[in-house]
mmCIF file with all atom_site columns, C-alpha atoms in Angstrom:
data_model
loop_
_atom_site.group_PDB
_atom_site.id
_atom_site.type_symbol
_atom_site.label_atom_id
_atom_site.label_alt_id
_atom_site.label_comp_id
_atom_site.label_asym_id
_atom_site.label_entity_id
_atom_site.label_seq_id
_atom_site.pdbx_PDB_ins_code
_atom_site.Cartn_x
_atom_site.Cartn_y
_atom_site.Cartn_z
_atom_site.occupancy
_atom_site.B_iso_or_equiv
_atom_site.pdbx_formal_charge
_atom_site.auth_seq_id
_atom_site.auth_comp_id
_atom_site.auth_asym_id
_atom_site.auth_atom_id
_atom_site.pdbx_PDB_model_num
ATOM 1   C CA . MET E 1 1   ? -16.006 -13.542 13.314  1.00 0.00 ? 1   MET E CA 1
ATOM 2   C CA . PRO E 1 2   ? -12.882 -13.808 15.471  1.00 0.00 ? 2   PRO E CA 1
ATOM 3   C CA . SER E 1 3   ? -9.640  -15.016 13.920  1.00 0.00 ? 3   SER E CA 1
ATOM 4   C CA . PRO E 1 4   ? -8.979  -18.758 14.300  1.00 0.00 ? 4   PRO E CA 1
ATOM 5   C CA . PHE E 1 5   ? -5.295  -17.903 14.803  1.00 0.00 ? 5   PHE E CA 1
ATOM 6   C CA . PRO E 1 6   ? -4.572  -16.596 18.332  1.00 0.00 ? 6   PRO E CA 1
ATOM 7   C CA . GLY E 1 7   ? -2.393  -13.491 18.398  1.00 0.00 ? 7   GLY E CA 1
ATOM 8   C CA . MET E 1 8   ? -2.396  -12.843 14.645  1.00 0.00 ? 8   MET E CA 1
ATOM 9   C CA . ASP E 1 9   ? -4.625  -12.707 11.614  1.00 0.00 ? 9   ASP E CA 1
ATOM 10  C CA . PRO E 1 10  ? -2.982  -13.842 8.355   1.00 0.00 ? 10  PRO E CA 1
ATOM 11  C CA . TYR E 1 11  ? -5.950  -12.543 6.372   1.00 0.00 ? 11  TYR E CA 1
ATOM 12  C CA . LEU E 1 12  ? -4.886  -8.963  7.125   1.00 0.00 ? 12  LEU E CA 1
ATOM 13  C CA . GLU E 1 13  ? -1.814  -9.422  4.905   1.00 0.00 ? 13  GLU E CA 1
ATOM 14  C CA . GLY E 1 14  ? -3.932  -9.635  1.755   1.00 0.00 ? 14  GLY E CA 1
ATOM 15  C CA . TYR E 1 15  ? -6.506  -7.277  0.365   1.00 0.00 ? 15  TYR E CA 1
ATOM 16  C CA . LEU E 1 16  ? -7.293  -5.840  3.821   1.00 0.00 ? 16  LEU E CA 1
ATOM 17  C CA . TRP E 1 17  ? -3.725  -4.633  4.419   1.00 0.00 ? 17  TRP E CA 1
ATOM 18  C CA . PRO E 1 18  ? -4.017  -1.115  2.878   1.00 0.00 ? 18  PRO E CA 1
ATOM 19  C CA . ASP E 1 19  ? -6.869  -0.304  5.274   1.00 0.00 ? 19  ASP E CA 1
ATOM 20  C CA . VAL E 1 20  ? -5.064  -1.836  8.274   1.00 0.00 ? 20  VAL E CA 1
ATOM 21  C CA . HIS E 1 21  ? -1.858  0.033   7.374   1.00 0.00 ? 21  HIS E CA 1
ATOM 22  C CA . HIS E 1 22  ? -3.586  3.411   7.113   1.00 0.00 ? 22  HIS E CA 1
ATOM 23  C CA . ARG E 1 23  ? -5.586  2.907   10.321  1.00 0.00 ? 23  ARG E CA 1
ATOM 24  C CA . LEU E 1 24  ? -2.472  1.878   12.273  1.00 0.00 ? 24  LEU E CA 1
ATOM 25  C CA . ALA E 1 25  ? -0.585  4.968   11.119  1.00 0.00 ? 25  ALA E CA 1
ATOM 26  C CA . THR E 1 26  ? -3.541  7.196   11.992  1.00 0.00 ? 26  THR E CA 1
ATOM 27  C CA . GLN E 1 27  ? -3.858  5.639   15.446  1.00 0.00 ? 27  GLN E CA 1
ATOM 28  C CA . PHE E 1 28  ? -0.108  5.928   16.114  1.00 0.00 ? 28  PHE E CA 1
ATOM 29  C CA . SER E 1 29  ? -0.260  9.610   15.176  1.00 0.00 ? 29  SER E CA 1
ATOM 30  C CA . ARG E 1 30  ? -3.275  10.223  17.432  1.00 0.00 ? 30  ARG E CA 1
ATOM 31  C CA . GLN E 1 31  ? -1.682  8.512   20.420  1.00 0.00 ? 31  GLN E CA 1
ATOM 32  C CA . LEU E 1 32  ? 1.701   10.205  19.967  1.00 0.00 ? 32  LEU E CA 1
ATOM 33  C CA . ALA E 1 33  ? 0.321   13.743  19.545  1.00 0.00 ? 33  ALA E CA 1
ATOM 34  C CA . PRO E 1 34  ? -0.460  14.532  23.209  1.00 0.00 ? 34  PRO E CA 1
ATOM 35  C CA . LEU E 1 35  ? 2.873   13.032  24.340  1.00 0.00 ? 35  LEU E CA 1
ATOM 36  C CA . LEU E 1 36  ? 4.874   15.202  21.939  1.00 0.00 ? 36  LEU E CA 1
ATOM 37  C CA . ARG E 1 37  ? 3.304   18.607  22.589  1.00 0.00 ? 37  ARG E CA 1
ATOM 38  C CA . PRO E 1 38  ? 4.359   21.395  22.673  1.00 0.00 ? 38  PRO E CA 1
ATOM 39  C CA . ARG E 1 39  ? 7.810   20.844  21.134  1.00 0.00 ? 39  ARG E CA 1
ATOM 40  C CA . TYR E 1 40  ? 6.960   18.229  18.479  1.00 0.00 ? 40  TYR E CA 1
ATOM 41  C CA . VAL E 1 41  ? 4.053   17.283  16.244  1.00 0.00 ? 41  VAL E CA 1
ATOM 42  C CA . ALA E 1 42  ? 3.088   13.944  14.653  1.00 0.00 ? 42  ALA E CA 1
ATOM 43  C CA . ARG E 1 43  ? 1.991   14.065  11.019  1.00 0.00 ? 43  ARG E CA 1
ATOM 44  C CA . LEU E 1 44  ? 0.970   11.468  8.477   1.00 0.00 ? 44  LEU E CA 1
ATOM 45  C CA . SER E 1 45  ? 3.148   11.322  5.386   1.00 0.00 ? 45  SER E CA 1
ATOM 46  C CA . VAL E 1 46  ? 1.741   9.652   2.278   1.00 0.00 ? 46  VAL E CA 1
ATOM 47  C CA . TYR E 1 47  ? 4.019   8.250   -0.395  1.00 0.00 ? 47  TYR E CA 1
ATOM 48  C CA . PHE E 1 48  ? 3.636   5.885   -3.327  1.00 0.00 ? 48  PHE E CA 1
ATOM 49  C CA . ILE E 1 49  ? 5.757   2.922   -4.292  1.00 0.00 ? 49  ILE E CA 1
ATOM 50  C CA . GLY E 1 50  ? 5.616   0.791   -7.420  1.00 0.00 ? 50  GLY E CA 1
ATOM 51  C CA . ASP E 1 51  ? 4.707   -2.881  -7.085  1.00 0.00 ? 51  ASP E CA 1
ATOM 52  C CA . SER E 1 52  ? 5.197   -5.270  -9.979  1.00 0.00 ? 52  SER E CA 1
ATOM 53  C CA . VAL E 1 53  ? 3.039   -8.046  -8.503  1.00 0.00 ? 53  VAL E CA 1
ATOM 54  C CA . PRO E 1 54  ? -0.206  -8.174  -10.487 1.00 0.00 ? 54  PRO E CA 1
ATOM 55  C CA . ALA E 1 55  ? -3.109  -6.571  -8.640  1.00 0.00 ? 55  ALA E CA 1
ATOM 56  C CA . HIS E 1 56  ? -5.266  -9.696  -8.920  1.00 0.00 ? 56  HIS E CA 1
ATOM 57  C CA . GLU E 1 57  ? -2.586  -11.699 -7.060  1.00 0.00 ? 57  GLU E CA 1
ATOM 58  C CA . LEU E 1 58  ? -2.569  -9.144  -4.253  1.00 0.00 ? 58  LEU E CA 1
ATOM 59  C CA . GLY E 1 59  ? -6.335  -9.074  -4.038  1.00 0.00 ? 59  GLY E CA 1
ATOM 60  C CA . ILE E 1 60  ? -6.200  -5.289  -4.360  1.00 0.00 ? 60  ILE E CA 1
ATOM 61  C CA . LEU E 1 61  ? -8.152  -3.649  -7.127  1.00 0.00 ? 61  LEU E CA 1
ATOM 62  C CA . CYS E 1 62  ? -8.403  0.117   -7.033  1.00 0.00 ? 62  CYS E CA 1
ATOM 63  C CA . PRO E 1 63  ? -10.195 1.392   -10.128 1.00 0.00 ? 63  PRO E CA 1
ATOM 64  C CA . ASP E 1 64  ? -9.303  4.877   -11.297 1.00 0.00 ? 64  ASP E CA 1
ATOM 65  C CA . VAL E 1 65  ? -12.062 5.017   -13.894 1.00 0.00 ? 65  VAL E CA 1
ATOM 66  C CA . GLU E 1 66  ? -15.372 3.250   -14.333 1.00 0.00 ? 66  GLU E CA 1
ATOM 67  C CA . VAL E 1 67  ? -16.893 2.668   -17.761 1.00 0.00 ? 67  VAL E CA 1
ATOM 68  C CA . VAL E 1 68  ? -20.664 2.876   -17.753 1.00 0.00 ? 68  VAL E CA 1
ATOM 69  C CA . TRP E 1 69  ? -22.637 1.757   -20.781 1.00 0.00 ? 69  TRP E CA 1
ATOM 70  C CA . PRO E 1 70  ? -25.913 3.538   -21.474 1.00 0.00 ? 70  PRO E CA 1
ATOM 71  C CA . GLN E 1 71  ? -28.934 1.319   -21.683 1.00 0.00 ? 71  GLN E CA 1
ATOM 72  C CA . GLN E 1 72  ? -30.299 0.992   -25.190 1.00 0.00 ? 72  GLN E CA 1
ATOM 73  C CA . PRO E 1 73  ? -33.981 1.627   -25.625 1.00 0.00 ? 73  PRO E CA 1
ATOM 74  C CA . PRO E 1 74  ? -36.107 -1.451  -26.216 1.00 0.00 ? 74  PRO E CA 1
ATOM 75  C CA . PRO E 1 75  ? -36.417 -2.362  -29.936 1.00 0.00 ? 75  PRO E CA 1
ATOM 76  C CA . GLU E 1 76  ? -40.059 -1.283  -30.128 1.00 0.00 ? 76  GLU E CA 1
ATOM 77  C CA . ALA E 1 77  ? -39.117 2.243   -28.992 1.00 0.00 ? 77  ALA E CA 1
ATOM 78  C CA . MET E 1 78  ? -36.514 2.747   -31.741 1.00 0.00 ? 78  MET E CA 1
ATOM 79  C CA . PRO E 1 79  ? -37.533 5.412   -34.234 1.00 0.00 ? 79  PRO E CA 1
ATOM 80  C CA . ALA E 1 80  ? -38.545 4.388   -37.731 1.00 0.00 ? 80  ALA E CA 1
ATOM 81  C CA . GLY E 1 81  ? -35.657 4.341   -40.129 1.00 0.00 ? 81  GLY E CA 1
ATOM 82  C CA . ALA E 1 82  ? -33.130 3.378   -37.476 1.00 0.00 ? 82  ALA E CA 1
ATOM 83  C CA . GLY E 1 83  ? -31.310 0.372   -38.806 1.00 0.00 ? 83  GLY E CA 1
ATOM 84  C CA . VAL E 1 84  ? -29.159 -2.278  -37.285 1.00 0.00 ? 84  VAL E CA 1
ATOM 85  C CA . ALA E 1 85  ? -25.603 -2.603  -38.514 1.00 0.00 ? 85  ALA E CA 1
ATOM 86  C CA . PRO E 1 86  ? -24.773 -5.938  -40.085 1.00 0.00 ? 86  PRO E CA 1
ATOM 87  C CA . ALA E 1 87  ? -22.940 -8.379  -37.823 1.00 0.00 ? 87  ALA E CA 1
ATOM 88  C CA . VAL E 1 88  ? -19.173 -8.321  -38.145 1.00 0.00 ? 88  VAL E CA 1
ATOM 89  C CA . GLU E 1 89  ? -17.208 -11.458 -37.453 1.00 0.00 ? 89  GLU E CA 1
ATOM 90  C CA . ILE E 1 90  ? -14.391 -10.812 -34.988 1.00 0.00 ? 90  ILE E CA 1
ATOM 91  C CA . THR E 1 91  ? -11.381 -13.051 -35.316 1.00 0.00 ? 91  THR E CA 1
ATOM 92  C CA . PRO E 1 92  ? -9.578  -13.816 -32.046 1.00 0.00 ? 92  PRO E CA 1
ATOM 93  C CA . ALA E 1 93  ? -5.993  -12.584 -31.767 1.00 0.00 ? 93  ALA E CA 1
ATOM 94  C CA . PRO E 1 94  ? -3.412  -15.247 -32.619 1.00 0.00 ? 94  PRO E CA 1
ATOM 95  C CA . LEU E 1 95  ? -1.361  -14.422 -29.520 1.00 0.00 ? 95  LEU E CA 1
ATOM 96  C CA . THR E 1 96  ? -2.472  -12.924 -26.239 1.00 0.00 ? 96  THR E CA 1
ATOM 97  C CA . LEU E 1 97  ? 0.098   -11.672 -23.743 1.00 0.00 ? 97  LEU E CA 1
ATOM 98  C CA . PRO E 1 98  ? -0.674  -10.367 -20.265 1.00 0.00 ? 98  PRO E CA 1
ATOM 99  C CA . LEU E 1 99  ? 0.416   -6.787  -19.765 1.00 0.00 ? 99  LEU E CA 1
ATOM 100 C CA . ALA E 1 100 ? 2.285   -6.243  -16.502 1.00 0.00 ? 100 ALA E CA 1
ATOM 101 C CA . VAL E 1 101 ? 1.261   -2.794  -15.374 1.00 0.00 ? 101 VAL E CA 1
ATOM 102 C CA . PRO E 1 102 ? 3.005   -1.663  -12.183 1.00 0.00 ? 102 PRO E CA 1
ATOM 103 C CA . LEU E 1 103 ? 0.560   -0.894  -9.418  1.00 0.00 ? 103 LEU E CA 1
ATOM 104 C CA . GLN E 1 104 ? 1.170   2.297   -7.433  1.00 0.00 ? 104 GLN E CA 1
ATOM 105 C CA . VAL E 1 105 ? 0.682   1.328   -3.787  1.00 0.00 ? 105 VAL E CA 1
ATOM 106 C CA . ARG E 1 106 ? -0.192  4.116   -1.349  1.00 0.00 ? 106 ARG E CA 1
ATOM 107 C CA . LEU E 1 107 ? 1.723   3.904   1.933   1.00 0.00 ? 107 LEU E CA 1
ATOM 108 C CA . VAL E 1 108 ? 1.537   6.061   5.032   1.00 0.00 ? 108 VAL E CA 1
ATOM 109 C CA . SER E 1 109 ? 4.208   6.732   7.641   1.00 0.00 ? 109 SER E CA 1
ATOM 110 C CA . VAL E 1 110 ? 4.118   8.851   10.787  1.00 0.00 ? 110 VAL E CA 1
ATOM 111 C CA . GLU E 1 111 ? 6.584   11.723  10.931  1.00 0.00 ? 111 GLU E CA 1
ATOM 112 C CA . VAL E 1 112 ? 7.553   13.384  14.200  1.00 0.00 ? 112 VAL E CA 1
ATOM 113 C CA . ARG E 1 113 ? 8.663   16.938  13.444  1.00 0.00 ? 113 ARG E CA 1
ATOM 114 C CA . ASP E 1 114 ? 10.113  19.777  15.487  1.00 0.00 ? 114 ASP E CA 1
ATOM 115 C CA . VAL E 1 115 ? 7.477   22.516  15.664  1.00 0.00 ? 115 VAL E CA 1
ATOM 116 C CA . ALA E 1 116 ? 9.967   25.405  15.573  1.00 0.00 ? 116 ALA E CA 1
ATOM 117 C CA . GLY E 1 117 ? 11.776  24.436  12.369  1.00 0.00 ? 117 GLY E CA 1
ATOM 118 C CA . ASN E 1 118 ? 9.580   21.673  10.900  1.00 0.00 ? 118 ASN E CA 1
ATOM 119 C CA . GLN E 1 119 ? 12.675  19.432  11.084  1.00 0.00 ? 119 GLN E CA 1
ATOM 120 C CA . LEU E 1 120 ? 12.030  15.692  10.739  1.00 0.00 ? 120 LEU E CA 1
ATOM 121 C CA . VAL E 1 121 ? 13.126  14.021  13.987  1.00 0.00 ? 121 VAL E CA 1
ATOM 122 C CA . THR E 1 122 ? 11.638  10.511  13.788  1.00 0.00 ? 122 THR E CA 1
ATOM 123 C CA . SER E 1 123 ? 9.902   8.461   11.125  1.00 0.00 ? 123 SER E CA 1
ATOM 124 C CA . VAL E 1 124 ? 7.601   5.610   12.145  1.00 0.00 ? 124 VAL E CA 1
ATOM 125 C CA . GLU E 1 125 ? 7.401   3.096   9.306   1.00 0.00 ? 125 GLU E CA 1
ATOM 126 C CA . ILE E 1 126 ? 4.810   0.334   9.352   1.00 0.00 ? 126 ILE E CA 1
ATOM 127 C CA . ILE E 1 127 ? 6.273   -2.262  7.025   1.00 0.00 ? 127 ILE E CA 1
ATOM 128 C CA . SER E 1 128 ? 3.938   -3.224  4.197   1.00 0.00 ? 128 SER E CA 1
ATOM 129 C CA . PRO E 1 129 ? 4.020   -6.395  2.064   1.00 0.00 ? 129 PRO E CA 1
ATOM 130 C CA . THR E 1 130 ? 5.241   -4.104  -0.736  1.00 0.00 ? 130 THR E CA 1
ATOM 131 C CA . ASN E 1 131 ? 8.314   -3.229  1.381   1.00 0.00 ? 131 ASN E CA 1
ATOM 132 C CA . LYS E 1 132 ? 9.188   -6.928  1.674   1.00 0.00 ? 132 LYS E CA 1
ATOM 133 C CA . ARG E 1 133 ? 9.429   -7.835  -2.035  1.00 0.00 ? 133 ARG E CA 1
ATOM 134 C CA . GLU E 1 134 ? 11.099  -6.294  -5.056  1.00 0.00 ? 134 GLU E CA 1
ATOM 135 C CA . PRO E 1 135 ? 11.053  -3.586  -6.315  1.00 0.00 ? 135 PRO E CA 1
ATOM 136 C CA . GLY E 1 136 ? 9.644   -2.143  -3.069  1.00 0.00 ? 136 GLY E CA 1
ATOM 137 C CA . LEU E 1 137 ? 12.273  -3.797  -0.863  1.00 0.00 ? 137 LEU E CA 1
ATOM 138 C CA . THR E 1 138 ? 15.145  -1.965  -2.562  1.00 0.00 ? 138 THR E CA 1
ATOM 139 C CA . ALA E 1 139 ? 13.218  1.332   -2.581  1.00 0.00 ? 139 ALA E CA 1
ATOM 140 C CA . TYR E 1 140 ? 12.420  0.994   1.134   1.00 0.00 ? 140 TYR E CA 1
ATOM 141 C CA . ARG E 1 141 ? 16.019  0.136   2.037   1.00 0.00 ? 141 ARG E CA 1
ATOM 142 C CA . GLN E 1 142 ? 17.166  3.225   0.128   1.00 0.00 ? 142 GLN E CA 1
ATOM 143 C CA . LYS E 1 143 ? 14.639  5.407   1.979   1.00 0.00 ? 143 LYS E CA 1
ATOM 144 C CA . ARG E 1 144 ? 15.757  3.923   5.307   1.00 0.00 ? 144 ARG E CA 1
ATOM 145 C CA . ASP E 1 145 ? 19.420  4.585   4.515   1.00 0.00 ? 145 ASP E CA 1
ATOM 146 C CA . GLU E 1 146 ? 18.638  8.210   3.553   1.00 0.00 ? 146 GLU E CA 1
ATOM 147 C CA . LEU E 1 147 ? 16.768  8.755   6.827   1.00 0.00 ? 147 LEU E CA 1
ATOM 148 C CA . ARG E 1 148 ? 19.616  7.332   8.895   1.00 0.00 ? 148 ARG E CA 1
ATOM 149 C CA . MET E 1 149 ? 22.273  9.304   6.988   1.00 0.00 ? 149 MET E CA 1
ATOM 150 C CA . SER E 1 150 ? 20.358  12.522  7.724   1.00 0.00 ? 150 SER E CA 1
ATOM 151 C CA . GLY E 1 151 ? 20.268  11.794  11.474  1.00 0.00 ? 151 GLY E CA 1
ATOM 152 C CA . VAL E 1 152 ? 16.566  10.920  11.645  1.00 0.00 ? 152 VAL E CA 1
ATOM 153 C CA . HIS E 1 153 ? 15.471  8.284   14.151  1.00 0.00 ? 153 HIS E CA 1
ATOM 154 C CA . LEU E 1 154 ? 13.619  5.416   12.510  1.00 0.00 ? 154 LEU E CA 1
ATOM 155 C CA . LEU E 1 155 ? 11.069  3.150   14.186  1.00 0.00 ? 155 LEU E CA 1
ATOM 156 C CA . GLU E 1 156 ? 10.277  0.178   11.945  1.00 0.00 ? 156 GLU E CA 1
ATOM 157 C CA . ILE E 1 157 ? 7.288   -1.971  12.859  1.00 0.00 ? 157 ILE E CA 1
ATOM 158 C CA . ASP E 1 158 ? 7.028   -5.234  10.928  1.00 0.00 ? 158 ASP E CA 1
ATOM 159 C CA . LEU E 1 159 ? 3.748   -7.086  11.451  1.00 0.00 ? 159 LEU E CA 1
ATOM 160 C CA . ILE E 1 160 ? 3.944   -8.968  8.141   1.00 0.00 ? 160 ILE E CA 1
ATOM 161 C CA . ARG E 1 161 ? 4.940   -12.615 8.433   1.00 0.00 ? 161 ARG E CA 1
ATOM 162 C CA . ARG E 1 162 ? 5.872   -13.286 4.805   1.00 0.00 ? 162 ARG E CA 1
ATOM 163 C CA . GLY E 1 163 ? 8.568   -11.741 2.637   1.00 0.00 ? 163 GLY E CA 1
ATOM 164 C CA . THR E 1 164 ? 12.122  -10.510 3.215   1.00 0.00 ? 164 THR E CA 1
ATOM 165 C CA . ARG E 1 165 ? 12.729  -8.318  6.232   1.00 0.00 ? 165 ARG E CA 1
ATOM 166 C CA . PRO E 1 166 ? 14.065  -4.899  5.223   1.00 0.00 ? 166 PRO E CA 1
ATOM 167 C CA . PRO E 1 167 ? 16.663  -4.635  8.037   1.00 0.00 ? 167 PRO E CA 1
ATOM 168 C CA . ARG E 1 168 ? 19.992  -6.046  6.893   1.00 0.00 ? 168 ARG E CA 1
ATOM 169 C CA . ALA E 1 169 ? 21.039  -7.226  10.346  1.00 0.00 ? 169 ALA E CA 1
ATOM 170 C CA . ASP E 1 170 ? 22.351  -10.790 10.469  1.00 0.00 ? 170 ASP E CA 1
ATOM 171 C CA . ARG E 1 171 ? 21.466  -11.327 14.104  1.00 0.00 ? 171 ARG E CA 1
ATOM 172 C CA . LEU E 1 172 ? 17.764  -10.548 14.082  1.00 0.00 ? 172 LEU E CA 1
ATOM 173 C CA . PRO E 1 173 ? 15.734  -12.804 16.345  1.00 0.00 ? 173 PRO E CA 1
ATOM 174 C CA . ASP E 1 174 ? 13.728  -15.515 14.630  1.00 0.00 ? 174 ASP E CA 1
ATOM 175 C CA . SER E 1 175 ? 10.377  -13.928 15.354  1.00 0.00 ? 175 SER E CA 1
ATOM 176 C CA . PRO E 1 176 ? 7.203   -13.444 13.318  1.00 0.00 ? 176 PRO E CA 1
ATOM 177 C CA . TYR E 1 177 ? 7.034   -9.735  14.232  1.00 0.00 ? 177 TYR E CA 1
ATOM 178 C CA . LEU E 1 178 ? 9.693   -7.092  14.732  1.00 0.00 ? 178 LEU E CA 1
ATOM 179 C CA . ALA E 1 179 ? 9.996   -3.535  16.029  1.00 0.00 ? 179 ALA E CA 1
ATOM 180 C CA . MET E 1 180 ? 13.352  -1.845  15.561  1.00 0.00 ? 180 MET E CA 1
ATOM 181 C CA . LEU E 1 181 ? 14.484  1.645   16.591  1.00 0.00 ? 181 LEU E CA 1
ATOM 182 C CA . THR E 1 182 ? 17.609  3.199   15.068  1.00 0.00 ? 182 THR E CA 1
#
């Protein structure tokens, strides 16, 4: 079904974003590769960033482990002498507190590297919702500052409408999307 919003799809900012983010980075890398040869190469770089927003609020659930319960045989198939433990009454806990477990969000950027020395020349960052809220915003700004201090060109592509923009420029245009090259 096509998006009811011309020119954008707000649904991509939710649980679909990790897939969109990875596919965009992959496509950028594919399209850059023939333009960069033979002196440079485009590579995907995967990194993880902590996000304190609960996973259920993001709509992202990525199980690491699945618990599977074996099926019990029907009662008539139980061997003779097998007993049933007496029922134990379980008292509910007097206080239940939600446990905030930081979610490790997987992000991908495109790195343009010099073939001769494997030197990082340009980093293409597709801004994620995680980069636009704390603690990811501070971590991303630190990464951006480190790249700029080391002389690496940075192309930031912000397709996310909500959240705080990572660039600290006061005179950014009032626009829903932003691409910035430094």
